[in-house]
Coordinates of C-alpha atoms and ligand atoms in Angstrom, one line a residue:
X1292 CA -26.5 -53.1 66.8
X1293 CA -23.6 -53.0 69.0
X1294 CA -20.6 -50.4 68.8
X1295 CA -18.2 -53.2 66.5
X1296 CA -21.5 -53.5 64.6
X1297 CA -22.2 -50.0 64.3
X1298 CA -18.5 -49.5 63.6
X1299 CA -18.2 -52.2 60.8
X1300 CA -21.1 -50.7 58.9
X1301 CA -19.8 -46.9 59.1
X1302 CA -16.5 -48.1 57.6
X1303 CA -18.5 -50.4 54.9
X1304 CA -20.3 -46.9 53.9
X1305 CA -17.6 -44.9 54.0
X1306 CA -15.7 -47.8 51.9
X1307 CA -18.5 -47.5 49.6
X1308 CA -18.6 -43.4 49.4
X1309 CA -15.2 -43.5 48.9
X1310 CA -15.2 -46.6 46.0
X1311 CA -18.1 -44.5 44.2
X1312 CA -16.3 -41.3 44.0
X1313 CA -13.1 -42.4 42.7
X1314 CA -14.9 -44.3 39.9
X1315 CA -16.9 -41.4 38.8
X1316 CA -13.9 -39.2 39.3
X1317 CA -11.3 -41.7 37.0
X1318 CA -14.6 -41.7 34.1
X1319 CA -15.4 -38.1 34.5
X1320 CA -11.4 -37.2 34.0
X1321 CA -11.1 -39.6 31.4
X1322 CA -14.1 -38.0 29.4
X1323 CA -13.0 -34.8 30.4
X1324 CA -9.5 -35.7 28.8
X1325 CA -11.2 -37.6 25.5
X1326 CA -12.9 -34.2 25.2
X1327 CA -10.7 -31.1 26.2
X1328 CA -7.1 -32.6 25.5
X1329 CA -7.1 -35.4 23.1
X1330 CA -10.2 -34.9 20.4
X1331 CA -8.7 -31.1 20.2
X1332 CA -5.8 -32.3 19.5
X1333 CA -6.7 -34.6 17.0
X1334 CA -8.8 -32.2 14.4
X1335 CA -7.3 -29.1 15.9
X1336 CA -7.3 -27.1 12.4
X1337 CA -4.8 -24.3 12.3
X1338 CA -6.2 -20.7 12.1
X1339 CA -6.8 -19.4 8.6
X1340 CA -5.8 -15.8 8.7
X1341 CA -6.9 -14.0 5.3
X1342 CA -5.8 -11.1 3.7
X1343 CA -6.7 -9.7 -0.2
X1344 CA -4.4 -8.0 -2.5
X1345 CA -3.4 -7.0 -6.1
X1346 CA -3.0 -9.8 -8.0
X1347 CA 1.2 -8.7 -9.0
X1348 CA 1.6 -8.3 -5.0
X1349 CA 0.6 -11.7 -4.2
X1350 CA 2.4 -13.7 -6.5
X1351 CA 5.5 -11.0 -5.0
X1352 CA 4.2 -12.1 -1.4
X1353 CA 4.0 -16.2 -2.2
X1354 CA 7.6 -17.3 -1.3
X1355 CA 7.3 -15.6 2.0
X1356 CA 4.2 -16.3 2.9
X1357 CA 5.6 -20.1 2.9
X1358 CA 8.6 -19.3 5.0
X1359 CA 5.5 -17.7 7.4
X1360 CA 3.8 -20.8 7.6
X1361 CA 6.6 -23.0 8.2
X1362 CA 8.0 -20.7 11.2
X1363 CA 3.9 -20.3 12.2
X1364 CA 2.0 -24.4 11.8
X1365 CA -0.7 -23.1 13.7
X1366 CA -1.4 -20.5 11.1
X1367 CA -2.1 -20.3 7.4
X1368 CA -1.8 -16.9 5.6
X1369 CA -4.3 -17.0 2.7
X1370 CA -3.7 -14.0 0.4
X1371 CA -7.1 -13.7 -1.7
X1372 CA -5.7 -11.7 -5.4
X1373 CA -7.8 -8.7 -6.3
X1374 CA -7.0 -6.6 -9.2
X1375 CA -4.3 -4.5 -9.6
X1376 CA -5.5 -1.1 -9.6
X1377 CA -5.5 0.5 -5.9
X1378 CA -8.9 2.0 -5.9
X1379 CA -10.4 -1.5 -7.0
X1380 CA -9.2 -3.1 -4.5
X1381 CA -10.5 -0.2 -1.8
X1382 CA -13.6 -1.0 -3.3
X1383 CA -13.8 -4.9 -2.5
X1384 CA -12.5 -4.2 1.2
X1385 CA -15.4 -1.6 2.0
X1386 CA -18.3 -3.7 0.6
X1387 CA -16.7 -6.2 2.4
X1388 CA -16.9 -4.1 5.8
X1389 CA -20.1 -2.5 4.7
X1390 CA -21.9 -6.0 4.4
X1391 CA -20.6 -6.9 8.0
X1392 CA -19.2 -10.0 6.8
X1393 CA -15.5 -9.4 5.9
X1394 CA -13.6 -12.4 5.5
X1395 CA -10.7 -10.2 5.9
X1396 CA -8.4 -10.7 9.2
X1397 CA -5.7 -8.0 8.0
X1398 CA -6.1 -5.6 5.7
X1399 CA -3.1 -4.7 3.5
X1400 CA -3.5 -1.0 3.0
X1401 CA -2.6 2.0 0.7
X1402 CA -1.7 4.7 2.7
X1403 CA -4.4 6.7 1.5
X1404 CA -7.4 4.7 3.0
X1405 CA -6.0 5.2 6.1
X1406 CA -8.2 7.9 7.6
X1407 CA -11.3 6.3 6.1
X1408 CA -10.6 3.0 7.2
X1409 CA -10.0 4.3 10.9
X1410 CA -12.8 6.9 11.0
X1411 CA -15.4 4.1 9.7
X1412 CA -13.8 1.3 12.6
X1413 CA -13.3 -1.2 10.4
X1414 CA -9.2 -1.4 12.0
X1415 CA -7.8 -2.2 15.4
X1416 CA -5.9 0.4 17.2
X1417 CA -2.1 -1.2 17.1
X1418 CA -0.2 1.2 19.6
X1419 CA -0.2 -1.2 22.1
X1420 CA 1.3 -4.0 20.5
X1421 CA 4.2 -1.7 19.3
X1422 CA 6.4 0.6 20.8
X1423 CA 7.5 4.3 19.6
X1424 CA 11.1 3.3 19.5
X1425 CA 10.5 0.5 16.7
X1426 CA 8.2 2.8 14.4
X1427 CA 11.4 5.0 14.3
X1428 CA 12.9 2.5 12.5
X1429 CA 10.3 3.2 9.5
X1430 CA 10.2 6.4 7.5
X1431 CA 8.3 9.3 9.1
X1432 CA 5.8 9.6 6.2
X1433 CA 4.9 6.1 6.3
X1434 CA 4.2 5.9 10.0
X1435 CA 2.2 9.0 10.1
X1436 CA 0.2 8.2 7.1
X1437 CA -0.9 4.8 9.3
X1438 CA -2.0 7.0 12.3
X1439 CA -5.6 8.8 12.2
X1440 CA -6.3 11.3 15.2
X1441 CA -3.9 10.3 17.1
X1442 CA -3.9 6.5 16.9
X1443 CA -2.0 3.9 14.9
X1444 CA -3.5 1.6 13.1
X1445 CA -1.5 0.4 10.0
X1446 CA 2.2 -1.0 10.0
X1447 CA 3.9 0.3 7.1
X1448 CA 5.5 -3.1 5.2
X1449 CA 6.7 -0.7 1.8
X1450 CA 7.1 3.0 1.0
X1451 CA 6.3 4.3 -2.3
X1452 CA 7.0 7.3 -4.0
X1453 CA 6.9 8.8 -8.0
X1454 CA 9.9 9.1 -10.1
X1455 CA 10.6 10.1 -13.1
X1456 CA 12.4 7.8 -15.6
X1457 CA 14.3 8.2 -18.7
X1458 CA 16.0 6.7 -21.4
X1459 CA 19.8 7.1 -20.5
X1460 CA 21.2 5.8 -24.4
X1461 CA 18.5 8.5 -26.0
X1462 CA 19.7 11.6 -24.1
X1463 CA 23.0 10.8 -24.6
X1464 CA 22.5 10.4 -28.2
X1465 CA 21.1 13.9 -28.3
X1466 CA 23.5 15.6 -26.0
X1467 CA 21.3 15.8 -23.0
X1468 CA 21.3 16.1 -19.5
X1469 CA 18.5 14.6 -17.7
X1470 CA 15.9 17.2 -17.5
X1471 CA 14.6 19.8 -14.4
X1472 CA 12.1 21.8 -15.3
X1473 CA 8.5 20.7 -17.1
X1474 CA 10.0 23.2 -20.1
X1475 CA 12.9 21.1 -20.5
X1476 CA 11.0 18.2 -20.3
X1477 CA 8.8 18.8 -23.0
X1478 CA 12.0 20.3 -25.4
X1479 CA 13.8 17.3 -24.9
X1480 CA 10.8 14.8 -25.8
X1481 CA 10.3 16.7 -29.0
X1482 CA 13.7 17.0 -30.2
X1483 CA 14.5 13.7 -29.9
X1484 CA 10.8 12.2 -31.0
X1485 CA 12.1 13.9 -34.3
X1486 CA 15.8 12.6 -34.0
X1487 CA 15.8 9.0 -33.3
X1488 CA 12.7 6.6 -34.0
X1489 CA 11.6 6.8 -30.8
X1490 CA 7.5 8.2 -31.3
X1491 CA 6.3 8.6 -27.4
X1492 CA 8.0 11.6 -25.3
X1493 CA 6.5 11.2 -22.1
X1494 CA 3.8 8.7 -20.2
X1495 CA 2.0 9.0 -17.2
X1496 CA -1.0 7.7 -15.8
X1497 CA -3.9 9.3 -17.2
X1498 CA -6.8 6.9 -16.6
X1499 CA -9.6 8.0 -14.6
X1500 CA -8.9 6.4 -11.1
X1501 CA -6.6 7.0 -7.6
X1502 CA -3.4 6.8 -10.1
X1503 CA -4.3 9.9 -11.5
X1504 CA -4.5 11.8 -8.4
X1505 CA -1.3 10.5 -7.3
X1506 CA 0.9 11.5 -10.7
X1507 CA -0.8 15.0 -10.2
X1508 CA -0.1 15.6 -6.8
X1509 CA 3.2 15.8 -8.2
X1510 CA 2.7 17.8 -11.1
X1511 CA 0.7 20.7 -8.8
X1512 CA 3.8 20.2 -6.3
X1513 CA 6.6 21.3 -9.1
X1514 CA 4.2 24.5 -9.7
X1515 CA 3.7 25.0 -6.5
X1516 CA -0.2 24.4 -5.5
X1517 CA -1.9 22.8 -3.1
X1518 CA -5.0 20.1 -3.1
X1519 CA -6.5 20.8 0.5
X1520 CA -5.0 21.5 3.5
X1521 CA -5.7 19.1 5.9
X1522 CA -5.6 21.3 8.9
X1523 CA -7.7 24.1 7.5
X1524 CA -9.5 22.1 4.7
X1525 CA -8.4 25.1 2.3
X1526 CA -9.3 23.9 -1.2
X1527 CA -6.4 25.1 -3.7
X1528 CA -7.8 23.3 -6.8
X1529 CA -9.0 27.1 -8.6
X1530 CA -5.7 28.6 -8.0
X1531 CA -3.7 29.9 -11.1
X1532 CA -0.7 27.1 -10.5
X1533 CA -3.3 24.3 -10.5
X1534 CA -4.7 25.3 -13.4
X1535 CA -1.2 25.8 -15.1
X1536 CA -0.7 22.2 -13.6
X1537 CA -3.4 20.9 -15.9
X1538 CA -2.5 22.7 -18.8
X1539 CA 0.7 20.9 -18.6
X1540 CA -1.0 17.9 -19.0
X1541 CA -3.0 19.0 -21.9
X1542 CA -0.3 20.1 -23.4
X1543 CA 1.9 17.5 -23.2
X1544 CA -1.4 15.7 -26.0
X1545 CA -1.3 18.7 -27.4
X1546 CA 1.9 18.6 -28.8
X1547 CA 2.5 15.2 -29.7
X1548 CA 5.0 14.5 -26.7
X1549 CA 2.4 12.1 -25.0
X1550 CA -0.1 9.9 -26.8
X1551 CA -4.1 10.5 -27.1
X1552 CA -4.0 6.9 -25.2
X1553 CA -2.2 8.4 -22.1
X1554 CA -5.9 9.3 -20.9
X1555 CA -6.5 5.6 -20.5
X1556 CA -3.4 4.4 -19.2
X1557 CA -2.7 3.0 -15.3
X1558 CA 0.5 2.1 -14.2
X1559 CA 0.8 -1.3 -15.8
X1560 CA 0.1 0.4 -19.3
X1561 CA 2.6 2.5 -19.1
X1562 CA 5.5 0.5 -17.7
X1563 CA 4.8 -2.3 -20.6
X1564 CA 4.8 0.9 -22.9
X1565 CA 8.4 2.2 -21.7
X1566 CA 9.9 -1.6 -21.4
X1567 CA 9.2 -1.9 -25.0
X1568 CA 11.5 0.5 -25.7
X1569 CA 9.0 3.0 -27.3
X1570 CA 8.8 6.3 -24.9
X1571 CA 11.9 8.8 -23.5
X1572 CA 9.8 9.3 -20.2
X1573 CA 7.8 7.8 -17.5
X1574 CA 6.6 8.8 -14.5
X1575 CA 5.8 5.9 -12.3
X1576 CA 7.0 4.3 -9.0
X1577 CA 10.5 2.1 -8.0
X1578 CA 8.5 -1.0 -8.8
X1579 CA 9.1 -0.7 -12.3
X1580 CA 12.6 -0.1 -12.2
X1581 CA 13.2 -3.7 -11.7
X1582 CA 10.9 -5.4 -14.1
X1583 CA 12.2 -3.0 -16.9
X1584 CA 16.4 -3.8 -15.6
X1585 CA 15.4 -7.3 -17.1
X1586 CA 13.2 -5.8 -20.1
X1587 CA 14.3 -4.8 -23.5
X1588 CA 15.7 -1.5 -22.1
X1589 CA 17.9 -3.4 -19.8
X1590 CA 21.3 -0.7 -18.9
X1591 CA 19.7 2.4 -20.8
X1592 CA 17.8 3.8 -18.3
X1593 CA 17.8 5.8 -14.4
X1594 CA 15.8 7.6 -12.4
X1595 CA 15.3 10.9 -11.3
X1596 CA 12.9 13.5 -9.1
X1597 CA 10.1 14.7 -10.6
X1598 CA 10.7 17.9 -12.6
X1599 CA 9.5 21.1 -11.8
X1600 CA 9.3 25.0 -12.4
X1601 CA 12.2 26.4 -12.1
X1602 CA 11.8 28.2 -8.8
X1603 CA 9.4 25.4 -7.3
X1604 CA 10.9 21.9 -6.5
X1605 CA 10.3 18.6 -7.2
X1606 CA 7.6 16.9 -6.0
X1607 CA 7.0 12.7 -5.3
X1608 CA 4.1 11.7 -3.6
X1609 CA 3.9 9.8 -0.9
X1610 CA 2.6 6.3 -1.7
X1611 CA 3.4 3.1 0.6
X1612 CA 1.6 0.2 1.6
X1613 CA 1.1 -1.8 5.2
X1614 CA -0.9 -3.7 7.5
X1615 CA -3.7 -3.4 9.5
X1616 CA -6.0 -5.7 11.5
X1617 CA -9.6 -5.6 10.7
X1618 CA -11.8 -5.0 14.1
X1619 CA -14.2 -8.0 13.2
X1620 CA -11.6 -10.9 13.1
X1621 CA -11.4 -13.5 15.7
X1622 CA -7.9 -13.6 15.1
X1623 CA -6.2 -10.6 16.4
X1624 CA -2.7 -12.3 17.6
X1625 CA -2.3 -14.5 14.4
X1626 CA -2.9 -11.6 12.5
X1627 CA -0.2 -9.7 14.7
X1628 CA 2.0 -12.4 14.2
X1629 CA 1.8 -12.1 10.4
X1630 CA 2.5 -8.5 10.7
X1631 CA 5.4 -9.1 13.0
X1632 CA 6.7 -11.5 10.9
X1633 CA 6.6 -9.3 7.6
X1634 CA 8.4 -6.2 9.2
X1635 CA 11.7 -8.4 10.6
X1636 CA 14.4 -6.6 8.8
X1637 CA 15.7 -10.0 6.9
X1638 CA 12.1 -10.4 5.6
X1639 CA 11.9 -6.5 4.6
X1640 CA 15.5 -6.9 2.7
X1641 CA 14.7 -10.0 0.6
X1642 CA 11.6 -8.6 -0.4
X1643 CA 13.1 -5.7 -1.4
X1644 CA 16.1 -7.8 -3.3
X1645 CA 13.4 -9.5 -5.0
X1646 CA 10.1 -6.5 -6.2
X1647 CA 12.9 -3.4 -5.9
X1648 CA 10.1 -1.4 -4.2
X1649 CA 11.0 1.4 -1.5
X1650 CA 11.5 -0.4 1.4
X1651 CA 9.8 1.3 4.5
X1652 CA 12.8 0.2 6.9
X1653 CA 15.5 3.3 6.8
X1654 CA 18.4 1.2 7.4
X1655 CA 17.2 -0.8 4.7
X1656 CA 18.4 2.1 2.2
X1657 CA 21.7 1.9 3.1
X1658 CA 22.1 -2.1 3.4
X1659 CA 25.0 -3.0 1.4
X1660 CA 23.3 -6.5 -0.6
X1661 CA 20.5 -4.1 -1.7
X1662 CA 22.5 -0.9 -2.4
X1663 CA 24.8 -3.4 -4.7
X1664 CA 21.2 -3.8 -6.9
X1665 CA 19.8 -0.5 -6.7
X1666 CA 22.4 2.1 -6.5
X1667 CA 19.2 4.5 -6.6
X1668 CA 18.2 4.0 -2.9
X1669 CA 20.0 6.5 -1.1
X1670 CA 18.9 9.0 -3.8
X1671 CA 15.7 8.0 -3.6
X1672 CA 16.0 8.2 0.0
X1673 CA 16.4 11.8 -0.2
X1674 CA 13.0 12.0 -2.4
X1675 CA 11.0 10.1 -0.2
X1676 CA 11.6 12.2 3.2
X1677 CA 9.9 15.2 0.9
X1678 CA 7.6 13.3 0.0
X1679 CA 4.1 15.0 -0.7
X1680 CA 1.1 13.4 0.8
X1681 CA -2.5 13.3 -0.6
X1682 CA -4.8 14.8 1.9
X1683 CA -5.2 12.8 5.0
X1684 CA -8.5 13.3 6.2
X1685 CA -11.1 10.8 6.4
X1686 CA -13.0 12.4 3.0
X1687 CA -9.9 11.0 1.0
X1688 CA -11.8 8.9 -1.8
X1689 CA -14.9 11.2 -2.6
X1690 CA -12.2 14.1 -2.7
X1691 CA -9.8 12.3 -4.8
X1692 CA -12.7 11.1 -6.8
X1693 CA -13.6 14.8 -7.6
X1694 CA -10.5 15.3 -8.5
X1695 CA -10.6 12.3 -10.8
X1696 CA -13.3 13.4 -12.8
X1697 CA -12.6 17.0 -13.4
X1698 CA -8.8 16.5 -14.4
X1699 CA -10.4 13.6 -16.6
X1700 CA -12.6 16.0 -18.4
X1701 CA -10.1 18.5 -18.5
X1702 CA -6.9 16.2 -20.5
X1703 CA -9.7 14.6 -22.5
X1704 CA -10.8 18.1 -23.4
X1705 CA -14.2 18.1 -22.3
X1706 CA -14.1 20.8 -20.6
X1707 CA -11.0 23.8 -20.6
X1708 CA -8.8 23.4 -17.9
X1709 CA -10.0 26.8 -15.5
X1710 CA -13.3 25.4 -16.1
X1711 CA -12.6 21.8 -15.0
X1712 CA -10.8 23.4 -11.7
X1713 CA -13.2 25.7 -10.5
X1714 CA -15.9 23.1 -10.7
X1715 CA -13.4 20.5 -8.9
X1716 CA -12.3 23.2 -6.0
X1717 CA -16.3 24.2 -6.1
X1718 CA -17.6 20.6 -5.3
X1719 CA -14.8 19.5 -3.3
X1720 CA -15.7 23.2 -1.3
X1721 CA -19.1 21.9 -0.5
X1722 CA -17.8 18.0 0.1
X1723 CA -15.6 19.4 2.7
X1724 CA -18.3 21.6 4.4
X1725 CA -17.5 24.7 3.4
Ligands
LIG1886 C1 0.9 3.0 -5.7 C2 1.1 3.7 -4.4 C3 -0.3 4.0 -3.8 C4 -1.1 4.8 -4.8 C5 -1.2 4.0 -6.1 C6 -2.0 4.8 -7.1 O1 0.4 1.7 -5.4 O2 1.8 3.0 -3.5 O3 -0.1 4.8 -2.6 O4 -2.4 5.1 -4.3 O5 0.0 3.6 -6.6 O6 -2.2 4.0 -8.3

């Protein structure tokens, strides 16, 4: 073969390497693109980011959960409804974890799981998707309850905090001013109970679950006790004021002023109760003041702080709800984005304008549309930044449900009030490691 030869040939194979690899290359792109850009594309399904709640919050969370999805295509915010009662709803979220399936992305949380939550590491830590400067924006009480050792780990989406309401039209029919002390309280409710037609004095919630602990956090508050300190985990429950703390209770069956059936009640009981028209007092929390504004009792009612002894003040515990993302989801920055999109201050405000809870924003208690509906808010402002927590230490539920027991055993007289107490402060003593 001469050089030309030779030549001819080299260029023939080189033609031919070169016409092979650009083939392969133009199929191997094009199945590359069938199968990373364009079949994606096609059944790409958004993400399905799931969260559970009580069954009254999620029809309140609907309309804005479709404003989320329109803003978000890529994601859709399912909100599972669980029943209504807090501790029910703890329940469902730690079997859930427990099994080491949770469907859960975000977990919508009561303040007081926090610690358990965090200590068993079923949440994400959040601090470093949010700065110190915007949690300032939030109430103190509702940021620190979402912290545990040191960490964050819940947003805080609404405060709550318990308030006593009464019947404006009754006590003005008997002559009185809105009452202070637990004495007045009770004189009040039986005066009129035997003025006006009215048979029920005074409801609160009675029932044996996570309710009960939090309307007696702020009956021990007025007489100055304590549950446990969470530094110290000093147990306070045998102390002469808690035990006068449960007598008031008992007394308030005793004499007629609240019904045997308070020992049964929940929240929902005993807002229907006082809607109706039929009781001078409740304790309960700002959600109710709107539903009952368009009730029967419409105009003939306000709130107040809890009442007290008259040289202890008021107490309201600290309630509040937020958001938290669940360590085992697969969805961390969806999730985020729902959280994000749930504490913009418009979102916070119409939420607000439409449930009446306490918002956790602290501008928000001063905004002019929402002030306009509930003149309460800076008042109940004032409440909230004294507002008493329930321990925050990771043995929160088996020490609330100690509690729970003894103070049902005592109001449904089972067992006498010092009795029920020491037995509470005794087991919750050896819970605690004492
Ligand atoms: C409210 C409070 C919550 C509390 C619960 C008790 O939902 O926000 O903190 O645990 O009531 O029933």
């Amino acid at each position: 073969m001469n050089i030309s030869q030779q030549l001819s040939r080299l260029k023939r194979g080189i033609f031919r390497i070169k016409r092979f690899p650009r083939f392969l290359i133009l199929l191997i792109a094009s199945i590359a693109a069938i199968q990373f850009l364009i079949l994606p594309a096609l059944t790409q399904q958004p993400v399905t980011v799931q969260v559970l709640m009580s069954a009254l919050e999620a029809s309140q969370w609907q309309p804005f959960v479709e404003d989320f999805e329109q803003q978000n295509p890529g994601i859709n915010l399912e909100i599972i409804e669980g029943p209504n009662e807090t501790n029910l709803v703890e329940d469902l979220y730690t079997s859930a974890f427990l099994l080491g399936k949770s469907p859960y992305d975000l977990v919508y949380l009561d303040i007081v799981w926090v610690p358990k939550f965090a200590a068993a590491g079923w949440l994400m830590p959040l601090s470093d998707r949010v700065s110190e400067d915007q949690l300032a924006e939030f109430l103190q009480g509702d940021v620190e309850g979402g912290r545990y050792n040191g960490e964050l780990y819940r947003m805080p989406f609404r405060s709550d905090g318990g308030m006593l309401y009464y019947r404006t039209d009754l006590l003005k029919q008997g002559g009185y001013e809105p009452p202070e002390t637990f004495d007045e309280l009770m004189q009040i409710s039986q005066a009129l109970q035997q003025q006006t037609d009215i048979d029920l004095g005074y409801l609160w919630q009675g029932k044996q679950y996570e309710g009960l602990s939090a309307m007696f956090v702020e009956i021990l508050e007025g007489f100055g006790g304590f549950w446990v300190n969470p530094d110290t985990l000093e147990v306070g429950l045998d102390q002469p004021e808690a035990i006068q703390a449960v007598e008031f209770l008992r007394n308030t069956i005793d004499k007629g002023v609240s019904p045997p059936g308070v020992t049964t009640y929940a929240e929902e009981e005993t807002r229907r109760i006082f809607q109706n028209g039929e009781a001078i007092f409740l304790r309960n929390w700002p959600y109710v003041y709107t539903l009952a504004a368009d009730s029967e009792i419409a105009g003939q009612f306000a709130i107040k702080p809890m009442v007290h002894q008259p040289n202890d003040s008021s107490g309201a515990c600290q309630g509040g709800w937020g958001l938290g993302i669940s360590k085992s989801t697969k969805h961390a920055d969806e999730a985020w984005k729902v959280i994000e999109f749930f504490n913009r201050p418009e979102v916070q405000q119409q939420f607000i304008l439409a449930t009446g809870y306490a918002p956790a924003l602290k501008s928000l208690y001063t905004d002019p549309e929402l002030v306009a509906k509930y003149s309460y808010l800076p008042k109940l402002l004032e409440v909230l930044e004294k507002a008493v927590l329930r321990p925050p230490i990771a043995q929160y539920a088996q020490t609330s449900d100690i509690l729970q027991r003894y103070l049902s055993a005592a109001i449904t007289q089972s067992l006498s009030a010092e009795e029920a107490m020491n037995r509470a402060a005794q087991e919750t003593r050896r819970l605690l490691g004492d």
